[in-house]
Coordinates of C-alpha atoms and ligand atoms in Angstrom, one line a residue:
X157 CA 0.1 0.0 0.4
X158 CA 0.9 3.8 -0.6
X159 CA 0.4 6.9 0.8
X160 CA -1.6 7.2 -1.6
X161 CA -4.4 4.2 -0.5
X162 CA -5.6 6.4 2.7
X163 CA -6.9 9.3 0.3
X164 CA -8.6 6.7 -1.8
X165 CA -10.3 4.8 0.9
X166 CA -11.7 7.9 2.2
X167 CA -13.3 7.8 -0.4
X168 CA -15.5 5.3 1.0
X169 CA -16.1 7.0 4.4
X170 CA -19.6 7.5 5.1
X171 CA -19.2 9.3 8.7
X172 CA -22.0 12.1 9.0
X173 CA -24.1 10.6 6.4
X174 CA -27.2 9.2 7.7
X175 CA -28.5 6.3 5.6
X176 CA -32.2 4.8 5.8
X177 CA -32.8 1.1 5.2
X178 CA -35.7 -0.8 4.4
X179 CA -35.6 -4.6 5.8
X180 CA -33.2 -4.0 8.0
X181 CA -34.7 -6.5 11.1
X182 CA -32.8 -9.6 9.0
X183 CA -31.0 -11.0 6.3
X184 CA -29.3 -8.7 3.8
X185 CA -30.8 -5.3 5.6
X186 CA -29.2 -6.4 8.9
X187 CA -25.8 -6.9 7.4
X188 CA -26.3 -4.1 4.7
X189 CA -26.8 -1.8 8.1
X190 CA -23.8 -2.9 10.1
X191 CA -22.0 -2.5 7.1
X192 CA -22.6 1.4 6.3
X193 CA -22.6 1.6 10.1
X194 CA -19.5 0.0 10.3
X195 CA -17.9 3.2 7.5
X196 CA -19.5 5.6 9.9
X197 CA -22.6 6.3 9.0
X198 CA -26.2 6.7 11.1
X199 CA -28.1 3.9 10.1
X200 CA -32.2 4.1 10.5
X201 CA -33.6 0.6 10.8
X202 CA -37.3 0.1 9.2
X203 CA -39.4 -2.8 9.0
X204 CA -42.5 -3.9 10.6
X205 CA -41.0 -6.5 12.9
X206 CA -39.8 -4.4 16.3
X207 CA -38.2 -7.4 17.6
X208 CA -36.2 -7.9 14.6
X209 CA -35.2 -5.0 14.2
X210 CA -33.8 -4.6 18.1
X211 CA -32.0 -7.7 17.4
X212 CA -30.3 -5.8 14.6
X213 CA -29.7 -2.3 16.4
X214 CA -28.1 -4.1 19.4
X215 CA -25.8 -5.9 16.8
X216 CA -25.0 -2.4 15.4
X217 CA -24.5 -1.0 18.9
X218 CA -22.1 -3.8 20.5
X219 CA -19.7 -2.9 17.8
X220 CA -20.0 0.9 18.5
X221 CA -22.5 1.7 15.2
X222 CA -24.8 4.5 15.6
X223 CA -28.3 3.6 14.6
X224 CA -32.3 4.4 15.0
X225 CA -34.7 1.7 15.1
X226 CA -38.2 2.7 13.2
X227 CA -40.9 0.6 12.5
X228 CA -42.1 1.0 8.9
X229 CA -44.3 -0.8 6.4
X230 CA -42.9 -0.2 2.7
X231 CA -46.7 -0.7 1.6
X232 CA -48.2 2.3 3.5
X233 CA -47.8 5.2 2.1
X234 CA -48.5 7.3 5.9
X235 CA -46.3 5.5 7.7
X236 CA -43.3 6.0 4.8
X237 CA -44.2 9.6 4.9
X238 CA -44.2 10.2 8.8
X239 CA -40.9 8.0 9.2
X240 CA -38.7 10.6 6.9
X241 CA -40.9 13.8 9.1
X242 CA -39.6 12.0 12.3
X243 CA -36.2 11.0 11.5
X244 CA -35.4 14.7 10.0
X245 CA -35.9 15.5 13.3
X246 CA -34.1 13.3 15.4
X247 CA -31.2 12.8 13.3
X248 CA -30.8 15.4 10.9
X249 CA -31.0 15.0 6.9
X250 CA -31.1 11.3 5.6
X251 CA -29.0 11.5 2.4
X252 CA -28.9 7.6 1.5
X253 CA -31.9 5.3 1.1
X254 CA -31.5 1.5 0.3
X255 CA -34.7 0.1 -0.9
X256 CA -34.0 -3.2 0.2
X257 CA -37.4 -4.6 1.7
X258 CA -38.8 -7.5 -0.4
X259 CA -41.2 -10.7 -0.2
X260 CA -41.0 -13.8 -2.4
X261 CA -44.2 -16.1 -2.8
X262 CA -42.9 -19.8 -4.1
X263 CA -45.7 -20.9 -6.3
X264 CA -46.3 -22.1 -9.9
X265 CA -48.9 -19.3 -11.9
X266 CA -51.4 -22.0 -11.9
X267 CA -51.5 -22.4 -8.1
X268 CA -51.0 -18.1 -7.3
X269 CA -54.2 -16.5 -6.6
X270 CA -54.1 -12.5 -7.4
X271 CA -53.2 -11.5 -3.6
X272 CA -50.2 -13.6 -4.0
X273 CA -49.7 -11.3 -6.7
X274 CA -50.6 -8.3 -5.1
X275 CA -48.3 -9.2 -2.4
X276 CA -44.9 -9.6 -4.3
X277 CA -45.8 -6.1 -6.5
X278 CA -47.0 -4.6 -3.6
X279 CA -43.6 -4.6 -1.6
X280 CA -41.1 -5.4 -4.4
X281 CA -42.2 -2.8 -6.6
X282 CA -44.9 -0.3 -5.4
X283 CA -42.4 -0.2 -2.1
X284 CA -39.3 0.8 -4.4
X285 CA -41.5 3.7 -5.9
X286 CA -42.9 5.1 -3.0
X287 CA -40.0 5.3 -0.9
X288 CA -37.9 6.4 -3.7
X289 CA -40.6 9.3 -4.3
X290 CA -41.3 10.6 -1.2
X291 CA -37.2 10.6 -0.8
X292 CA -36.4 12.4 -3.6
X293 CA -39.2 15.0 -3.0
X294 CA -37.7 15.2 0.7
X295 CA -34.2 16.1 -1.1
X296 CA -35.9 18.4 -3.3
X297 CA -37.2 20.3 -0.8
X298 CA -34.6 20.6 1.1
X299 CA -31.8 21.7 -2.6
X300 CA -29.8 18.4 -0.9
X301 CA -28.4 16.0 -3.0
X302 CA -28.8 12.0 -2.1
X303 CA -28.7 8.4 -3.4
X304 CA -30.7 5.2 -3.7
X305 CA -29.7 1.7 -3.6
X306 CA -32.2 -0.5 -4.7
X307 CA -31.7 -4.5 -4.1
X308 CA -32.7 -5.8 -7.1
X309 CA -32.0 -9.9 -8.2
X310 CA -30.8 -11.9 -10.9
X311 CA -34.4 -12.6 -11.0
X312 CA -34.4 -9.6 -13.3
X313 CA -33.1 -10.9 -15.8
X314 CA -33.2 -14.5 -15.2
X315 CA -35.9 -17.3 -14.6
X316 CA -35.4 -18.9 -11.9
X317 CA -37.6 -21.9 -12.2
X318 CA -41.1 -22.5 -12.1
X319 CA -42.2 -21.2 -9.3
X320 CA -41.3 -17.1 -9.1
X321 CA -42.7 -15.5 -11.8
X322 CA -44.1 -12.7 -9.4
X323 CA -40.8 -12.0 -7.3
X324 CA -38.7 -12.3 -11.2
X325 CA -41.7 -9.7 -13.0
X326 CA -41.0 -7.5 -9.6
X327 CA -37.8 -7.4 -9.9
X328 CA -37.1 -6.9 -13.7
X329 CA -39.6 -3.6 -12.9
X330 CA -37.5 -2.9 -10.2
X331 CA -34.2 -2.8 -12.6
X332 CA -36.2 -1.2 -15.5
X333 CA -37.5 1.7 -12.4
X334 CA -33.8 2.0 -11.2
X335 CA -33.0 3.5 -15.1
X336 CA -35.9 5.4 -15.2
X337 CA -35.3 6.7 -11.9
X338 CA -31.8 7.3 -12.4
X339 CA -32.4 9.1 -15.5
X340 CA -35.2 11.3 -14.3
X341 CA -33.5 12.4 -10.8
X342 CA -30.2 13.2 -12.2
X343 CA -31.5 17.0 -12.4
X344 CA -31.3 17.2 -9.0
X345 CA -28.0 15.6 -8.2
X346 CA -29.6 12.4 -6.7
X347 CA -27.9 8.7 -7.9
X348 CA -30.1 5.8 -8.1
X349 CA -28.6 2.7 -8.7
X350 CA -29.5 -0.8 -7.7
X351 CA -27.5 -4.3 -6.8
X352 CA -28.6 -8.2 -8.6
X353 CA -27.4 -10.4 -5.8
X354 CA -27.5 -13.8 -7.4
X355 CA -28.2 -16.4 -4.6
X356 CA -27.8 -15.4 -1.0
X357 CA -28.3 -17.8 2.2
X358 CA -30.7 -15.5 4.1
X359 CA -34.7 -16.5 5.4
X360 CA -36.1 -15.8 2.0
X361 CA -34.4 -19.1 0.7
X362 CA -33.2 -21.0 3.4
X363 CA -35.9 -24.2 2.6
X364 CA -34.9 -24.0 -1.4
X365 CA -31.3 -24.6 -0.6
X366 CA -32.6 -28.1 1.1
X367 CA -34.3 -29.5 -1.5
X368 CA -33.0 -31.5 -4.6
X369 CA -33.9 -28.6 -6.8
X370 CA -31.9 -26.3 -5.0
X371 CA -28.9 -28.3 -5.0
X372 CA -29.3 -29.1 -8.4
X373 CA -29.5 -25.3 -9.2
X374 CA -26.1 -24.4 -7.0
X375 CA -24.6 -26.7 -9.8
X376 CA -25.2 -24.6 -12.0
X377 CA -23.6 -21.8 -10.5
X378 CA -20.0 -21.4 -12.1
X379 CA -18.4 -20.5 -9.0
X380 CA -20.5 -23.3 -7.5
X381 CA -22.1 -21.6 -4.6
X382 CA -24.6 -19.8 -2.9
X383 CA -23.0 -16.1 -1.9
X384 CA -22.6 -14.7 1.5
X385 CA -23.5 -11.7 3.0
X386 CA -20.3 -10.4 2.9
X387 CA -20.1 -10.7 -0.2
X388 CA -22.5 -7.6 -1.3
X389 CA -20.4 -5.4 0.9
X390 CA -18.0 -4.0 -1.7
X391 CA -21.1 -3.0 -4.1
X392 CA -22.9 -1.5 -1.7
X393 CA -20.1 0.6 -0.6
X394 CA -19.6 1.6 -4.0
X395 CA -22.9 2.5 -4.7
X396 CA -22.9 4.6 -1.5
X397 CA -20.4 6.4 -1.1
X398 CA -18.0 8.9 -3.1
X399 CA -16.1 6.3 -4.6
X400 CA -19.2 5.7 -7.0
X401 CA -20.1 9.5 -7.9
X402 CA -20.3 9.2 -11.9
X403 CA -22.7 5.9 -11.4
X404 CA -26.1 6.4 -11.9
X405 CA -28.8 4.2 -13.6
X406 CA -26.5 1.0 -13.3
X407 CA -27.1 -2.5 -11.7
X408 CA -24.2 -4.1 -10.2
X409 CA -24.7 -7.9 -10.1
X410 CA -23.1 -10.2 -7.8
X411 CA -24.1 -13.8 -8.4
X412 CA -21.0 -15.9 -8.7
X413 CA -21.4 -15.9 -12.6
X414 CA -24.8 -17.5 -12.4
X415 CA -26.7 -14.9 -15.2
X416 CA -24.0 -16.0 -17.6
X417 CA -24.3 -19.4 -17.0
Ligands
LIG787 P1 -35.6 -12.0 4.7 O1 -36.5 -12.5 3.9 O2 -34.3 -12.4 5.2 O3 -35.6 -10.2 4.5 C1 -37.1 -9.4 4.1 C2 -36.9 -8.1 4.7 O4 -37.8 -7.6 3.9 C3 -36.8 -7.8 6.2 O5 -35.9 -7.4 6.9 C4 -38.3 -7.6 6.1 O6 -39.1 -7.3 7.3 C5 -38.7 -6.8 4.9 N1 -39.7 -6.4 4.7 C6 -40.9 -7.0 3.8 N2 -41.6 -6.6 3.7 C7 -42.1 -5.3 4.1 C8 -42.7 -4.9 4.1 N3 -44.2 -4.6 3.8 N4 -42.5 -3.5 5.1 C9 -40.9 -3.4 5.6 N5 -40.1 -4.1 5.3 C10 -40.6 -5.8 4.8 O7 -34.7 -11.2 2.5 P2 -33.4 -11.1 2.1 O8 -32.9 -10.4 3.2 O9 -32.7 -12.4 1.6 O10 -33.8 -10.1 1.1 C11 -33.8 -8.7 0.8 C12 -33.8 -7.8 -0.4 O11 -32.7 -8.7 -1.1 C13 -35.5 -8.5 -1.1 O12 -35.3 -7.3 -1.8 C14 -34.6 -9.7 -2.3 O13 -35.9 -9.7 -2.6 C15 -33.2 -9.4 -2.3 N6 -32.6 -10.6 -2.7 C16 -32.0 -11.7 -2.0 C17 -31.7 -12.5 -2.5 C18 -31.2 -13.5 -1.4 O14 -30.6 -14.4 -2.4 N7 -31.1 -13.5 -0.3 C19 -31.0 -12.8 -3.5 C20 -31.6 -11.2 -4.7 C21 -32.4 -10.2 -4.0 P3 -40.3 -7.8 8.0 O15 -40.9 -8.9 7.9 O16 -39.6 -7.2 9.9 O17 -41.3 -6.3 8.0

């Protein structure tokens, strides 16, 4: 390492930034919150399950990070508006939003109900749109710049078996929404990018990897394994920090080569 390395590494520092993470109660959202707080950000942890959110808060505080827990349902416009107002009062300006909350309902389309479809679309797509537009309006009113990071999926571009049509459609829409909002918000200095993870072991998919189909699927991934949550840290920090200042409308795939197989 040379002396210049300090200046380069400084670009990833998030001290004095406030980040709001949706779906911070477990899984990827918990890891993202921990990583962002480790790099100096104050993190607003949001989700519906207060007990699980408290676990994330304890985990971050134990490591010396700063965070605040607020209940928020990404399907509820009133709840999202209230959270931004409350956090601004308590914590100061939010400058980064991580749209991570998401669900999957694993059923064939023939067996799916329209309620199943609505649940997936409302959480994965409507929720991202709602949080993004409320956040962008909040920044525009303050004449501030900001960053939005959407958590899409390789499901946006790859058919994942027979049981995830609503999930795949929702993520394809999230990826394209990332590009359209990036275009729209560029004039306000708001960057919008996405991470498209491949399979990462979390509550969302842990049952699947115990099935024969799940094990066969792992064999199709060029790197012959599923990912660990830590393997998204680099992409997350790039998109949240000054290191990614010339990026907008980009989608970073982190998938062990799954899409190219
Ligand atoms: P988990 O099921 O482990 O966590 C999902 C999170 O979303 C929870 O914190 C949950 O909190 C929150 N959530 C769900 N519905 C709502 C809602 N209506 N309002 C607010 N929060 C909500 O999933 P992962 O961590 O695995 O997934 C996180 C994101 O990453 C999702 O968007 C997923 O599609 C995406 N992804 C995951 C991959 C993987 O392999 N794990 C691969 C590619 C993408 P609560 O229930 O407390 O509200």
